[in-house]
Amino acid sequence: MTASDLPVFVPEHGVHMSLPFAIYGTIIHSVSVEEVEIIDRGLLVIGLDGKILLFQKGIAREDVISVLSGSGFNPRALLLRVLKRGEFLIPGFIDTHNHAPQWTQRGTGRGRLIMDWLNTVTFPHEARFEDPEYARETYADCVDGFIKQGITTASYYGSLHGEATKILADICLKKGQRAFVGKCNMNINSPDFYKDASAEVSLQVTEDFITHVRKIDPKSTLVTPILTPRFAVACDRDVLSGLGRLAAKNSDLPIQTHFDETEQEMEITKELYPEFANEADLYEHFGLLNERSILAHCIYVNEYEMGRLKDLNCGVAHCPVSNTTGGSFGAAPIREYLRRDIKVGLGTDSGGGFSSSILDAMRQAFIVSKARELATGGADKHLSLNECFYLATLGGARVCGLDQKIGNFAVGKEFDALEITTRKEHPSIITPVEDIDSMEDIFEKFLMSGDDRNIARVYVRGRSIKNQP
Amino acid sequence: MTASDLPVFVPEHGVHMSLPFAIYGTIIHSVSVEEVEIIDRGLLVIGLDGKILLFQKGIAREDVISVLSGSGFNPRALLLRVLKRGEFLIPGFIDTHNHAPQWTQRGTGRGRLIMDWLNTVTFPHEARFEDPEYARETYADCVDGFIKQGITTASYYGSLHGEATKILADICLKKGQRAFVGKCNMNINSPDFYKDASAEVSLQVTEDFITHVRKIDPKSTLVTPILTPRFAVACDRDVLSGLGRLAAKNSDLPIQTHFDETEQEMEITKELYPEFANEADLYEHFGLLNERSILAHCIYVNEYEMGRLKDLNCGVAHCPVSNTTGGSFGAAPIREYLRRDIKVGLGTDSGGGFSSSILDAMRQAFIVSKARELATGGADKHLSLNECFYLATLGGARVCGLDQKIGNFAVGKEFDALEITTRKEHPSIITPVEDIDSMEDIFEKFLMSGDDRNIARVYVRGRSIKNQP
């Protein structure tokens, strides 16, 4: 019996496997910030629980069966998928910052200052999610859209509405996307048509939402509620301290907010909360800054705050696409965060970010880091593509506190993966792969010029949730 | 007889129309740098020669027939195409700077300094075009790729090879793309495996190439030869002065080169040509700087040079995608060029630019202009999306000296156009269009999040050269 005797395995959409399955071919993942491992002739076995049972490297094709047998698998009770040249596996993309209700306004109103953009573009859009029917339809399209782009884990801000946000959680679970989902808290400095009725209501809807998610996915296999104060500008002291109490009481819950994003936002924060010298002190005071915090943007973070982020082990969601198209051009100090081993991942910031693709976020992270290198006179060396790929995968997993579970293909982790194709039969605009190309070349072509059409299959916890026709 | 009685017209791929045709629906184009006209219920009639015969605005659907009759057309001897909501026409995109032989290396080797990138990545790739068979296959794929992206006019650098560059011209003509095509001149500072044998050979191959294009398209209906000294670093005085003589002798020929692109390139130029204080003086001295010049990049242009560019009426090919991903981060002073009414268009710089899409170039032009606004303390206000759209269409036409012929839908111009669809039945990742959206919203969604899948049809001189299935 040889590998070619095994049944060719074409994963069925959305179906849990009835047998463990193995994938053989080129496998690419990050093992550290700098190091991307490109594994030729790799062999992965994924169990029925979606976990990686075996990962072997450099296996000759004729040895696949004996390696499987020798590792205790019955090759006849296992499905094998063999990747061709130009196809390879990478870990799923992790979007650490994403506003689900902004799906239908993505990229509009760019160039405006933050408060103007929120009031004229964003809040009228988000207000529509009061209607559960609208939420159901739009969130289904949104989650489909992100899955199509290879986003296996997303940290979503919902709207302020409890019911719509429950619908978002239900949809992620049903469609099989790993997600943090948060009811957005905002009871001040927002228009009457779109703000929480009171601090009390804001907190009560949040608790009710948490209860709902605990019920539909008790073990957080896929969906986890996340505490989501929009930002201090939109939350009064009662909301912030109430959420801090919830964070203390539920030590498994992640927390997300916007942090040092724009000068305008920082000035208003300072006026509202003059007792705090900076945003780090503010959020820390309310119990919202710890190793579970995902802080979006972190552009204008001062030396003191950087120390707090490091000491408290907070994560940074870097969103270069929105940071460079809003009212200002913001280039976050990512090199400095990496130097200090502060956790960093990428966010599409869909809504403010015009693209729903982490590939675009990677490319823009590369570009923005070059602007930063220029601005710092070379002190902050630009990111390499390998580092950008790390941010999109393992870095994002660290930011979400999920790096023991996902982010690369270490044995024991859950199998969240993308099957990439660069082959000509898939119509995309990727730089054509040629015979002379090394695997490094092919990978680089994908990173720089691939799009969703090159993401042929998407797996979360071993379940196939996108199969390109 | 009403509009709905007319036959629905579906253009056949690559076929010249046998009847004049009319398009009715939303039409969007630039009328100046700042002003984009969004025309509701517009009516265009295109003649058999590919020229726009009629352009009327705000015509009620029930009046289409009478307007046609009243304008001297026989509605029964005319094909009518009616666009639905979410569909609209825009002028074709003009790519003012594009390296055809870099199609298969697009986006690779980014982050390197220019000379290193040329020697290690680019020249080995371009050298492959010595093989006509390879050129035929690769250029066919390249031109198809750009047509798919809605590039109706491209200014191509070929490789240094005469035969391959003739093949490129033949392919553009056959596929119906409007193109400037140039045999690249480079006889010094290039590796032995890839440089012109001598100045004499370089010039002779150029003349032979010009003769070929004059033969296949005598009136330059679509294809025009362009003089293409790669840059002064790669050309000795004999080549530059020989090309200058050709430029003087052929007063219809456009000229293209790289100009003030990177500090490294400028230093080497200064060493090679110490008698010139700057690149403007250098190229002007050799007779290569005039109203027919397309100067790629123009990032580090000093005050004196800016004066020369203006006085000599040169055009600037702004390539923000490659400028921000090479060895440095370059933000060209586009606001200043527009202020001085220096001609500016966009280039993909495919090869150095990782994207083959003018939509990406527009977005990056917007982003880079924001970086420039920050760097100039607000003096150089960032570009608006409308200005970016102008650069991609009418601005590019001016740079190519084609603004009397193409660039918008003025009566008498040739019909180079894109039919855009944002409708759901086309699977793309565009921000979903909603019922509440105005035409301005829909246009903005396309500019910020559309891709080639939203470009349903491409017309050049009235001929349909892309029909999406």
mmCIF file of N, CA and C in Angstrom, chain A residues 102-111 125 128 134 137-138 141 145 148-149 321 324-329 354-357 363-364 366-368 370-371 374 382 424 427-432 434 436-437 441 444-445 448-449 451-453, chain B residues 102-111 125 128 134 137-138 141 145 148-149 321 324-329 354-357 363-364 366-368 370-371 374 382 424 427-432 434 436-437 441 444-445 448-449 451-453:
data_model
loop_
_atom_site.group_PDB
_atom_site.id
_atom_site.type_symbol
_atom_site.label_atom_id
_atom_site.label_comp_id
_atom_site.label_asym_id
_atom_site.label_seq_id
_atom_site.Cartn_x
_atom_site.Cartn_y
_atom_site.Cartn_z
ATOM 1 N N GLN A 102 -19.930 47.306 11.092
ATOM 2 C CA GLN A 102 -19.428 48.251 10.088
ATOM 3 C C GLN A 102 -19.149 47.573 8.738
ATOM 4 N N TRP A 103 -19.555 46.320 8.642
ATOM 5 C CA TRP A 103 -19.318 45.543 7.419
ATOM 6 C C TRP A 103 -19.829 46.268 6.166
ATOM 7 N N THR A 104 -20.980 46.894 6.277
ATOM 8 C CA THR A 104 -21.585 47.521 5.094
ATOM 9 C C THR A 104 -21.164 48.983 4.906
ATOM 10 N N GLN A 105 -20.289 49.478 5.755
ATOM 11 C CA GLN A 105 -19.791 50.846 5.573
ATOM 12 C C GLN A 105 -18.272 50.834 5.363
ATOM 13 N N ARG A 106 -17.715 49.655 5.220
ATOM 14 C CA ARG A 106 -16.267 49.499 5.145
ATOM 15 C C ARG A 106 -15.643 50.458 4.136
ATOM 16 N N GLY A 107 -14.688 51.236 4.622
ATOM 17 C CA GLY A 107 -13.942 52.107 3.716
ATOM 18 C C GLY A 107 -14.623 53.415 3.370
ATOM 19 N N THR A 108 -15.810 53.683 3.909
ATOM 20 C CA THR A 108 -16.469 54.947 3.544
ATOM 21 C C THR A 108 -16.170 56.025 4.587
ATOM 22 N N GLY A 109 -16.207 57.269 4.115
ATOM 23 C CA GLY A 109 -15.965 58.406 5.019
ATOM 24 C C GLY A 109 -14.522 58.535 5.454
ATOM 25 N N ARG A 110 -13.602 57.967 4.691
ATOM 26 C CA ARG A 110 -12.185 58.043 5.061
ATOM 27 C C ARG A 110 -11.690 59.494 4.950
ATOM 28 N N GLY A 111 -10.651 59.809 5.708
ATOM 29 C CA GLY A 111 -10.096 61.158 5.693
ATOM 30 C C GLY A 111 -10.695 62.057 6.767
ATOM 31 N N HIS A 125 -24.957 53.864 10.918
ATOM 32 C CA HIS A 125 -24.910 52.485 10.428
ATOM 33 C C HIS A 125 -25.155 51.489 11.558
ATOM 34 N N ARG A 128 -28.654 50.688 12.974
ATOM 35 C CA ARG A 128 -29.584 49.836 12.228
ATOM 36 C C ARG A 128 -29.691 48.420 12.814
ATOM 37 N N TYR A 134 -32.362 42.640 10.268
ATOM 38 C CA TYR A 134 -31.235 43.265 9.572
ATOM 39 C C TYR A 134 -29.915 42.684 10.086
ATOM 40 N N GLU A 137 -29.247 39.072 8.705
ATOM 41 C CA GLU A 137 -28.835 39.054 7.306
ATOM 42 C C GLU A 137 -27.420 39.631 7.139
ATOM 43 N N THR A 138 -27.176 40.769 7.773
ATOM 44 C CA THR A 138 -25.899 41.457 7.568
ATOM 45 C C THR A 138 -24.753 40.700 8.244
ATOM 46 N N ASP A 141 -23.680 37.692 6.197
ATOM 47 C CA ASP A 141 -22.843 38.106 5.069
ATOM 48 C C ASP A 141 -21.437 38.491 5.552
ATOM 49 N N GLY A 145 -18.007 36.658 4.693
ATOM 50 C CA GLY A 145 -16.969 37.454 4.036
ATOM 51 C C GLY A 145 -15.613 37.274 4.685
ATOM 52 N N LYS A 148 -14.258 33.702 4.055
ATOM 53 C CA LYS A 148 -13.759 33.666 2.674
ATOM 54 C C LYS A 148 -12.338 34.215 2.580
ATOM 55 N N GLN A 149 -12.032 35.192 3.422
ATOM 56 C CA GLN A 149 -10.713 35.816 3.421
ATOM 57 C C GLN A 149 -9.713 35.064 4.304
ATOM 58 N N VAL A 321 -4.231 49.610 8.173
ATOM 59 C CA VAL A 321 -5.084 50.084 7.063
ATOM 60 C C VAL A 321 -5.955 51.258 7.515
ATOM 61 N N THR A 324 -3.946 54.708 8.590
ATOM 62 C CA THR A 324 -3.337 55.574 7.582
ATOM 63 C C THR A 324 -4.368 56.211 6.658
ATOM 64 N N THR A 325 -5.648 55.972 6.920
ATOM 65 C CA THR A 325 -6.673 56.511 6.016
ATOM 66 C C THR A 325 -7.714 57.340 6.754
ATOM 67 N N GLY A 326 -7.550 57.528 8.048
ATOM 68 C CA GLY A 326 -8.502 58.343 8.803
ATOM 69 C C GLY A 326 -8.098 59.812 8.747
ATOM 70 N N GLY A 327 -8.381 60.528 9.833
ATOM 71 C CA GLY A 327 -8.077 61.959 9.849
ATOM 72 C C GLY A 327 -6.589 62.253 9.919
ATOM 73 N N SER A 328 -5.794 61.252 10.270
ATOM 74 C CA SER A 328 -4.346 61.464 10.373
ATOM 75 C C SER A 328 -3.620 60.256 9.781
ATOM 76 N N PHE A 329 -2.310 60.326 9.741
ATOM 77 C CA PHE A 329 -1.493 59.190 9.305
ATOM 78 C C PHE A 329 -0.787 58.686 10.554
ATOM 79 N N PHE A 354 -10.480 49.797 5.177
ATOM 80 C CA PHE A 354 -11.294 49.590 3.970
ATOM 81 C C PHE A 354 -11.234 48.153 3.484
ATOM 82 N N SER A 355 -10.254 47.419 3.945
ATOM 83 C CA SER A 355 -10.096 46.050 3.484
ATOM 84 C C SER A 355 -10.511 45.062 4.557
ATOM 85 N N SER A 356 -11.093 43.964 4.133
ATOM 86 C CA SER A 356 -11.460 42.896 5.058
ATOM 87 C C SER A 356 -10.423 41.775 5.004
ATOM 88 N N SER A 357 -9.250 42.077 4.459
ATOM 89 C CA SER A 357 -8.236 41.050 4.252
ATOM 90 C C SER A 357 -7.021 41.256 5.143
ATOM 91 N N ARG A 363 0.477 43.696 4.285
ATOM 92 C CA ARG A 363 1.216 44.560 3.344
ATOM 93 C C ARG A 363 1.281 45.983 3.886
ATOM 94 N N GLN A 364 0.182 46.439 4.470
ATOM 95 C CA GLN A 364 0.178 47.803 4.980
ATOM 96 C C GLN A 364 1.050 47.903 6.233
ATOM 97 N N PHE A 366 3.785 46.337 6.644
ATOM 98 C CA PHE A 366 5.124 46.439 6.042
ATOM 99 C C PHE A 366 5.377 47.890 5.603
ATOM 100 N N ILE A 367 4.418 48.466 4.894
ATOM 101 C CA ILE A 367 4.553 49.833 4.371
ATOM 102 C C ILE A 367 4.657 50.852 5.509
ATOM 103 N N VAL A 368 3.770 50.723 6.486
ATOM 104 C CA VAL A 368 3.765 51.680 7.596
ATOM 105 C C VAL A 368 5.068 51.593 8.385
ATOM 106 N N LYS A 370 7.879 51.006 7.169
ATOM 107 C CA LYS A 370 8.890 51.709 6.385
ATOM 108 C C LYS A 370 8.760 53.231 6.589
ATOM 109 N N ALA A 371 7.521 53.701 6.706
ATOM 110 C CA ALA A 371 7.315 55.124 7.018
ATOM 111 C C ALA A 371 7.901 55.439 8.389
ATOM 112 N N LEU A 374 11.663 55.666 8.337
ATOM 113 C CA LEU A 374 12.075 56.980 7.832
ATOM 114 C C LEU A 374 11.918 58.043 8.920
ATOM 115 N N HIS A 382 12.346 48.677 9.637
ATOM 116 C CA HIS A 382 11.034 48.214 9.160
ATOM 117 C C HIS A 382 10.840 46.722 9.406
ATOM 118 N N LYS A 424 -2.555 27.903 -11.549
ATOM 119 C CA LYS A 424 -3.171 28.727 -12.582
ATOM 120 C C LYS A 424 -4.661 28.491 -12.763
ATOM 121 N N PRO A 427 -8.590 31.364 -10.853
ATOM 122 C CA PRO A 427 -8.456 32.685 -11.464
ATOM 123 C C PRO A 427 -8.281 33.758 -10.398
ATOM 124 N N SER A 428 -7.088 34.272 -10.285
ATOM 125 C CA SER A 428 -6.858 35.381 -9.368
ATOM 126 C C SER A 428 -5.855 36.293 -10.043
ATOM 127 N N ILE A 429 -5.359 37.261 -9.323
ATOM 128 C CA ILE A 429 -4.394 38.173 -9.930
ATOM 129 C C ILE A 429 -3.030 38.016 -9.283
ATOM 130 N N ILE A 430 -2.824 36.868 -8.674
ATOM 131 C CA ILE A 430 -1.528 36.608 -8.049
ATOM 132 C C ILE A 430 -0.426 36.633 -9.115
ATOM 133 N N THR A 431 0.763 37.060 -8.707
ATOM 134 C CA THR A 431 1.925 37.000 -9.584
ATOM 135 C C THR A 431 2.110 35.552 -10.029
ATOM 136 N N PRO A 432 2.164 35.303 -11.334
ATOM 137 C CA PRO A 432 2.213 33.908 -11.793
ATOM 138 C C PRO A 432 3.422 33.148 -11.218
ATOM 139 N N GLU A 434 6.197 30.383 -11.491
ATOM 140 C CA GLU A 434 6.932 29.790 -12.612
ATOM 141 C C GLU A 434 7.707 28.555 -12.146
ATOM 142 N N ILE A 436 10.764 27.922 -12.238
ATOM 143 C CA ILE A 436 12.031 28.175 -11.547
ATOM 144 C C ILE A 436 11.829 28.610 -10.102
ATOM 145 N N ASP A 437 10.597 28.880 -9.692
ATOM 146 C CA ASP A 437 10.368 29.444 -8.350
ATOM 147 C C ASP A 437 10.641 28.432 -7.238
ATOM 148 N N ASP A 441 9.924 31.700 -2.952
ATOM 149 C CA ASP A 441 9.383 32.618 -3.959
ATOM 150 C C ASP A 441 7.856 32.534 -4.013
ATOM 151 N N GLU A 444 6.285 34.155 -1.047
ATOM 152 C CA GLU A 444 6.384 35.616 -1.155
ATOM 153 C C GLU A 444 5.366 36.159 -2.165
ATOM 154 N N LYS A 445 5.192 35.455 -3.263
ATOM 155 C CA LYS A 445 4.205 35.887 -4.258
ATOM 156 C C LYS A 445 2.805 35.899 -3.662
ATOM 157 N N MET A 448 2.472 38.903 -1.178
ATOM 158 C CA MET A 448 2.450 40.233 -1.789
ATOM 159 C C MET A 448 1.325 40.428 -2.794
ATOM 160 N N SER A 449 0.826 39.355 -3.397
ATOM 161 C CA SER A 449 -0.146 39.580 -4.476
ATOM 162 C C SER A 449 -1.336 38.622 -4.464
ATOM 163 N N ASP A 451 -4.945 36.886 -3.047
ATOM 164 C CA ASP A 451 -6.169 37.372 -2.415
ATOM 165 C C ASP A 451 -7.047 36.188 -2.040
ATOM 166 N N ASP A 452 -8.289 36.455 -1.707
ATOM 167 C CA ASP A 452 -9.168 35.392 -1.203
ATOM 168 C C ASP A 452 -9.322 34.234 -2.185
ATOM 169 N N ARG A 453 -9.118 34.506 -3.494
ATOM 170 C CA ARG A 453 -9.250 33.433 -4.481
ATOM 171 C C ARG A 453 -8.136 32.408 -4.349
ATOM 172 N N GLN B 102 8.361 42.303 -15.943
ATOM 173 C CA GLN B 102 8.399 42.025 -14.500
ATOM 174 C C GLN B 102 7.089 41.407 -14.004
ATOM 175 N N TRP B 103 6.224 41.075 -14.926
ATOM 176 C CA TRP B 103 4.912 40.510 -14.581
ATOM 177 C C TRP B 103 5.028 39.303 -13.646
ATOM 178 N N THR B 104 6.014 38.458 -13.893
ATOM 179 C CA THR B 104 6.129 37.217 -13.111
ATOM 180 C C THR B 104 7.009 37.380 -11.861
ATOM 181 N N GLN B 105 7.493 38.577 -11.619
ATOM 182 C CA GLN B 105 8.267 38.794 -10.392
ATOM 183 C C GLN B 105 7.586 39.827 -9.503
ATOM 184 N N ARG B 106 6.395 40.215 -9.898
ATOM 185 C CA ARG B 106 5.687 41.301 -9.213
ATOM 186 C C ARG B 106 5.675 41.108 -7.687
ATOM 187 N N GLY B 107 6.162 42.136 -6.992
ATOM 188 C CA GLY B 107 6.099 42.113 -5.530
ATOM 189 C C GLY B 107 7.197 41.315 -4.848
ATOM 190 N N THR B 108 8.112 40.727 -5.598
ATOM 191 C CA THR B 108 9.149 39.948 -4.921
ATOM 192 C C THR B 108 10.404 40.799 -4.698
ATOM 193 N N GLY B 109 11.147 40.440 -3.663
ATOM 194 C CA GLY B 109 12.390 41.153 -3.358
ATOM 195 C C GLY B 109 12.169 42.542 -2.807
ATOM 196 N N ARG B 110 11.004 42.796 -2.248
ATOM 197 C CA ARG B 110 10.714 44.122 -1.706
ATOM 198 C C ARG B 110 11.583 44.389 -0.463
ATOM 199 N N GLY B 111 11.813 45.672 -0.199
ATOM 200 C CA GLY B 111 12.643 46.048 0.946
ATOM 201 C C GLY B 111 14.107 46.242 0.577
ATOM 202 N N HIS B 125 15.266 38.085 -14.249
ATOM 203 C CA HIS B 125 13.926 37.865 -14.806
ATOM 204 C C HIS B 125 13.815 38.412 -16.221
ATOM 205 N N ARG B 128 15.233 36.626 -19.323
ATOM 206 C CA ARG B 128 14.539 35.471 -19.889
ATOM 207 C C ARG B 128 13.782 35.810 -21.171
ATOM 208 N N TYR B 134 9.035 32.290 -24.672
ATOM 209 C CA TYR B 134 8.740 32.711 -23.296
ATOM 210 C C TYR B 134 8.040 34.071 -23.300
ATOM 211 N N GLU B 137 4.295 33.849 -24.412
ATOM 212 C CA GLU B 137 3.419 33.284 -23.391
ATOM 213 C C GLU B 137 3.240 34.255 -22.208
ATOM 214 N N THR B 138 4.356 34.799 -21.763
ATOM 215 C CA THR B 138 4.306 35.643 -20.568
ATOM 216 C C THR B 138 3.622 36.975 -20.852
ATOM 217 N N ASP B 141 -0.156 36.610 -21.013
ATOM 218 C CA ASP B 141 -0.720 36.539 -19.669
ATOM 219 C C ASP B 141 -0.714 37.920 -19.005
ATOM 220 N N GLY B 145 -3.863 40.096 -17.906
ATOM 221 C CA GLY B 145 -3.972 40.461 -16.490
ATOM 222 C C GLY B 145 -4.298 41.930 -16.305
ATOM 223 N N LYS B 148 -7.894 42.696 -17.516
ATOM 224 C CA LYS B 148 -8.808 42.217 -16.479
ATOM 225 C C LYS B 148 -8.979 43.240 -15.354
ATOM 226 N N GLN B 149 -7.899 43.974 -15.073
ATOM 227 C CA GLN B 149 -7.912 44.983 -14.007
ATOM 228 C C GLN B 149 -8.425 46.334 -14.506
ATOM 229 N N VAL B 321 2.738 52.527 -4.835
ATOM 230 C CA VAL B 321 2.860 51.154 -4.311
ATOM 231 C C VAL B 321 4.325 50.723 -4.275
ATOM 232 N N THR B 324 6.780 52.845 -1.726
ATOM 233 C CA THR B 324 6.716 52.649 -0.275
ATOM 234 C C THR B 324 7.136 51.250 0.150
ATOM 235 N N THR B 325 7.559 50.434 -0.815
ATOM 236 C CA THR B 325 7.903 49.057 -0.462
ATOM 237 C C THR B 325 9.318 48.683 -0.901
ATOM 238 N N GLY B 326 10.059 49.633 -1.460
ATOM 239 C CA GLY B 326 11.431 49.345 -1.858
ATOM 240 C C GLY B 326 12.381 49.561 -0.689
ATOM 241 N N GLY B 327 13.593 50.007 -1.021
ATOM 242 C CA GLY B 327 14.590 50.200 0.027
ATOM 243 C C GLY B 327 14.295 51.393 0.919
ATOM 244 N N SER B 328 13.400 52.266 0.472
ATOM 245 C CA SER B 328 13.081 53.444 1.274
ATOM 246 C C SER B 328 11.573 53.673 1.235
ATOM 247 N N PHE B 329 11.110 54.672 1.956
ATOM 248 C CA PHE B 329 9.700 55.067 1.915
ATOM 249 C C PHE B 329 9.662 56.409 1.220
ATOM 250 N N PHE B 354 3.727 45.777 -6.114
ATOM 251 C CA PHE B 354 3.275 44.394 -5.940
ATOM 252 C C PHE B 354 1.888 44.182 -6.539
ATOM 253 N N SER B 355 1.180 45.264 -6.777
ATOM 254 C CA SER B 355 -0.182 45.133 -7.288
ATOM 255 C C SER B 355 -0.248 45.521 -8.751
ATOM 256 N N SER B 356 -1.098 44.850 -9.485
ATOM 257 C CA SER B 356 -1.321 45.187 -10.890
ATOM 258 C C SER B 356 -2.610 45.987 -11.046
ATOM 259 N N SER B 357 -3.095 46.545 -9.947
ATOM 260 C CA SER B 357 -4.383 47.237 -9.955
ATOM 261 C C SER B 357 -4.222 48.734 -9.748
ATOM 262 N N ARG B 363 -5.614 53.930 -3.892
ATOM 263 C CA ARG B 363 -5.691 53.872 -2.423
ATOM 264 C C ARG B 363 -4.351 54.231 -1.811
ATOM 265 N N GLN B 364 -3.277 53.721 -2.422
ATOM 266 C CA GLN B 364 -1.955 53.994 -1.866
ATOM 267 C C GLN B 364 -1.571 55.455 -2.101
ATOM 268 N N PHE B 366 -3.628 57.883 -1.948
ATOM 269 C CA PHE B 366 -4.349 58.541 -0.854
ATOM 270 C C PHE B 366 -3.544 58.414 0.449
ATOM 271 N N ILE B 367 -3.094 57.193 0.746
ATOM 272 C CA ILE B 367 -2.350 56.928 1.984
ATOM 273 C C ILE B 367 -1.019 57.688 2.009
ATOM 274 N N VAL B 368 -0.295 57.626 0.916
ATOM 275 C CA VAL B 368 1.014 58.283 0.856
ATOM 276 C C VAL B 368 0.853 59.797 0.998
ATOM 277 N N LYS B 370 -1.294 61.234 2.757
ATOM 278 C CA LYS B 370 -1.515 61.500 4.178
ATOM 279 C C LYS B 370 -0.185 61.485 4.935
ATOM 280 N N ALA B 371 0.704 60.581 4.549
ATOM 281 C CA ALA B 371 2.048 60.561 5.160
ATOM 282 C C ALA B 371 2.767 61.873 4.845
ATOM 283 N N LEU B 374 1.482 64.751 6.925
ATOM 284 C CA LEU B 374 2.089 64.709 8.261
ATOM 285 C C LEU B 374 3.520 65.231 8.214
ATOM 286 N N HIS B 382 -3.534 66.318 2.108
ATOM 287 C CA HIS B 382 -3.634 65.014 1.433
ATOM 288 C C HIS B 382 -4.590 65.072 0.243
ATOM 289 N N LYS B 424 -24.725 42.102 -6.089
ATOM 290 C CA LYS B 424 -24.385 40.933 -5.273
ATOM 291 C C LYS B 424 -24.081 39.685 -6.073
ATOM 292 N N PRO B 427 -19.400 37.739 -7.361
ATOM 293 C CA PRO B 427 -18.741 37.398 -6.101
ATOM 294 C C PRO B 427 -17.440 38.171 -5.955
ATOM 295 N N SER B 428 -17.434 39.162 -5.120
ATOM 296 C CA SER B 428 -16.201 39.884 -4.839
ATOM 297 C C SER B 428 -16.208 40.189 -3.351
ATOM 298 N N ILE B 429 -15.293 41.015 -2.921
ATOM 299 C CA ILE B 429 -15.258 41.345 -1.491
ATOM 300 C C ILE B 429 -15.579 42.803 -1.281
ATOM 301 N N ILE B 430 -16.235 43.407 -2.253
ATOM 302 C CA ILE B 430 -16.603 44.813 -2.134
ATOM 303 C C ILE B 430 -17.535 45.000 -0.939
ATOM 304 N N THR B 431 -17.445 46.152 -0.321
ATOM 305 C CA THR B 431 -18.368 46.501 0.753
ATOM 306 C C THR B 431 -19.792 46.418 0.192
ATOM 307 N N PRO B 432 -20.662 45.650 0.842
ATOM 308 C CA PRO B 432 -21.989 45.445 0.254
ATOM 309 C C PRO B 432 -22.744 46.760 0.046
ATOM 310 N N GLU B 434 -26.091 48.838 -0.123
ATOM 311 C CA GLU B 434 -27.399 48.717 0.527
ATOM 312 C C GLU B 434 -28.414 49.646 -0.124
ATOM 313 N N ILE B 436 -30.095 51.972 1.073
ATOM 314 C CA ILE B 436 -30.023 53.381 1.467
ATOM 315 C C ILE B 436 -28.883 54.137 0.784
ATOM 316 N N ASP B 437 -28.020 53.420 0.089
ATOM 317 C CA ASP B 437 -26.822 54.076 -0.462
ATOM 318 C C ASP B 437 -27.136 55.018 -1.617
ATOM 319 N N ASP B 441 -22.171 57.062 -2.445
ATOM 320 C CA ASP B 441 -21.761 55.977 -1.541
ATOM 321 C C ASP B 441 -21.272 54.760 -2.333
ATOM 322 N N GLU B 444 -17.918 55.378 -3.862
ATOM 323 C CA GLU B 444 -16.879 55.339 -2.820
ATOM 324 C C GLU B 444 -16.585 53.892 -2.400
ATOM 325 N N LYS B 445 -17.623 53.082 -2.292
ATOM 326 C CA LYS B 445 -17.409 51.675 -1.927
ATOM 327 C C LYS B 445 -16.564 50.965 -2.980
ATOM 328 N N MET B 448 -12.862 52.176 -2.720
ATOM 329 C CA MET B 448 -12.134 51.732 -1.532
ATOM 330 C C MET B 448 -12.063 50.220 -1.385
ATOM 331 N N SER B 449 -13.008 49.486 -1.951
ATOM 332 C CA SER B 449 -13.011 48.042 -1.654
ATOM 333 C C SER B 449 -13.290 47.158 -2.869
ATOM 334 N N ASP B 451 -12.558 45.321 -6.630
ATOM 335 C CA ASP B 451 -11.388 44.748 -7.305
ATOM 336 C C ASP B 451 -11.784 44.350 -8.723
ATOM 337 N N ASP B 452 -10.936 43.586 -9.382
ATOM 338 C CA ASP B 452 -11.176 43.264 -10.796
ATOM 339 C C ASP B 452 -12.510 42.560 -11.026
ATOM 340 N N ARG B 453 -13.038 41.892 -9.991
ATOM 341 C CA ARG B 453 -14.315 41.213 -10.156
ATOM 342 C C ARG B 453 -15.467 42.193 -10.315
#
